[in-house]
Amino acid sequence: AQSVAQPEDQVNVAEGNPLTVKCTYSVSGNPYLFWYVQYPNRGLQFLLKYITGDNLVKGSYGFEAEFNKSQTSFHLKKPSALVSDSALYFCAVRDRNNNDMRFGAGTRLTVKP
Amino acid sequence: DSGVTQTPKHLITATGQRVTLRCSPRSGDLSVYWYQQSLDQGLQFLIQYYNGEERAKGNILERFSAQQFPDLHSELNLSSLELGDSALYFCASSGRDPFSEQYFGPGTRLTVT
């Protein structure tokens, strides 16, 4: 079965600095990969996904993620962090042969002014 | 606004009781997913329905059941409630393709006392 690991519970960055939220996955075949963000007392919101093709995926709010097959990673990045980016970020993977989505444990991003 | 609605927003009940959570998917979405989010377990996939049929099952307890009706709304039934069932319950919906992103509702916060 597929699985996702987000090795960092917490990431702290200063406003204006680049940010990276890490994600690694395990799946038997080729994956579909997703990033979601959760603001306090809200449901998860879709940010971006990788299906196939270009390894660099661009998404909402200036976020992007790089798919690296050899390292089985799908790290989320943003060149310049905003205080409003502070939230809980979830990586998710779906095996192309399977129907359920597996989410990582989440990484809490705090951007300080 | 994701287009997914959930009712009620909050629910407080006693141990041993039974509750029903309701979800209406985005217009046109045939798939509905249920998730449980708690502090110690993270986001756990419970079950998926597609056009009225059960499609995938995750970590759903036998005390829990779900169904999707002909109008595509879904209900999650939780019975013999325990203190540990206190959590946020999210519903999500998606299109028919396995690489479709999921759109999450605002959640139902269940408190079992």
PDB file of C-alpha atoms in Angstrom, chain B residues 5-14 16-24 34 63-69 73-81 89-91 107-112:
ATOM      1  CA  THR B   5     -21.219  21.210   2.399  1.00  0.00           C
ATOM      2  CA  GLN B   6     -21.310  19.368   5.690  1.00  0.00           C
ATOM      3  CA  THR B   7     -23.842  19.410   8.497  1.00  0.00           C
ATOM      4  CA  PRO B   8     -23.825  19.896  11.384  1.00  0.00           C
ATOM      5  CA  LYS B   9     -20.760  22.044  12.075  1.00  0.00           C
ATOM      6  CA  HIS B  10     -20.575  20.962  15.689  1.00  0.00           C
ATOM      7  CA  LEU B  11     -21.976  17.988  17.537  1.00  0.00           C
ATOM      8  CA  ILE B  12     -21.747  17.218  21.236  1.00  0.00           C
ATOM      9  CA  THR B  13     -23.012  13.879  22.427  1.00  0.00           C
ATOM     10  CA  ALA B  14     -22.512  11.297  25.140  1.00  0.00           C
ATOM     11  CA  GLY B  16     -22.758   5.137  23.747  1.00  0.00           C
ATOM     12  CA  GLN B  17     -24.855   7.354  21.516  1.00  0.00           C
ATOM     13  CA  ARG B  18     -25.243   7.321  17.740  1.00  0.00           C
ATOM     14  CA  VAL B  19     -24.877  10.283  15.374  1.00  0.00           C
ATOM     15  CA  THR B  20     -25.211  10.915  11.654  1.00  0.00           C
ATOM     16  CA  LEU B  21     -23.021  13.319   9.722  1.00  0.00           C
ATOM     17  CA  ARG B  22     -24.172  14.584   6.363  1.00  0.00           C
ATOM     18  CA  CYS B  23     -22.251  15.663   3.281  1.00  0.00           C
ATOM     19  CA  SER B  24     -23.282  17.125  -0.062  1.00  0.00           C
ATOM     20  CA  TRP B  34     -14.798  10.552   4.504  1.00  0.00           C
ATOM     21  CA  ARG B  63     -19.087   0.853  14.636  1.00  0.00           C
ATOM     22  CA  PHE B  64     -18.989   3.315  11.741  1.00  0.00           C
ATOM     23  CA  SER B  65     -20.861   3.007   8.480  1.00  0.00           C
ATOM     24  CA  ALA B  66     -21.580   5.208   5.508  1.00  0.00           C
ATOM     25  CA  GLN B  67     -23.723   5.349   2.445  1.00  0.00           C
ATOM     26  CA  GLN B  68     -24.204   7.480  -0.636  1.00  0.00           C
ATOM     27  CA  PHE B  69     -27.714   8.175  -1.815  1.00  0.00           C
ATOM     28  CA  HIS B  73     -25.201  13.120  -0.839  1.00  0.00           C
ATOM     29  CA  SER B  74     -23.554  10.922   1.736  1.00  0.00           C
ATOM     30  CA  GLU B  75     -24.036  10.152   5.391  1.00  0.00           C
ATOM     31  CA  LEU B  76     -21.545   8.824   7.918  1.00  0.00           C
ATOM     32  CA  ASN B  77     -23.105   6.992  10.842  1.00  0.00           C
ATOM     33  CA  LEU B  78     -21.132   6.654  14.056  1.00  0.00           C
ATOM     34  CA  SER B  79     -22.553   4.397  16.750  1.00  0.00           C
ATOM     35  CA  SER B  80     -21.650   3.259  20.273  1.00  0.00           C
ATOM     36  CA  LEU B  81     -19.572   6.388  20.518  1.00  0.00           C
ATOM     37  CA  TYR B  89     -14.774  14.571  10.381  1.00  0.00           C
ATOM     38  CA  PHE B  90     -14.249  15.784   6.850  1.00  0.00           C
ATOM     39  CA  CYS B  91     -16.048  14.924   3.695  1.00  0.00           C
ATOM     40  CA  GLY B 107     -15.848  19.539   8.595  1.00  0.00           C
ATOM     41  CA  THR B 108     -18.007  18.449  11.506  1.00  0.00           C
ATOM     42  CA  ARG B 109     -16.447  18.709  14.937  1.00  0.00           C
ATOM     43  CA  LEU B 110     -17.673  15.831  17.078  1.00  0.00           C
ATOM     44  CA  THR B 111     -17.210  15.955  20.827  1.00  0.00           C
ATOM     45  CA  VAL B 112     -18.077  12.851  22.825  1.00  0.00           C
TER      46      VAL B 112
END
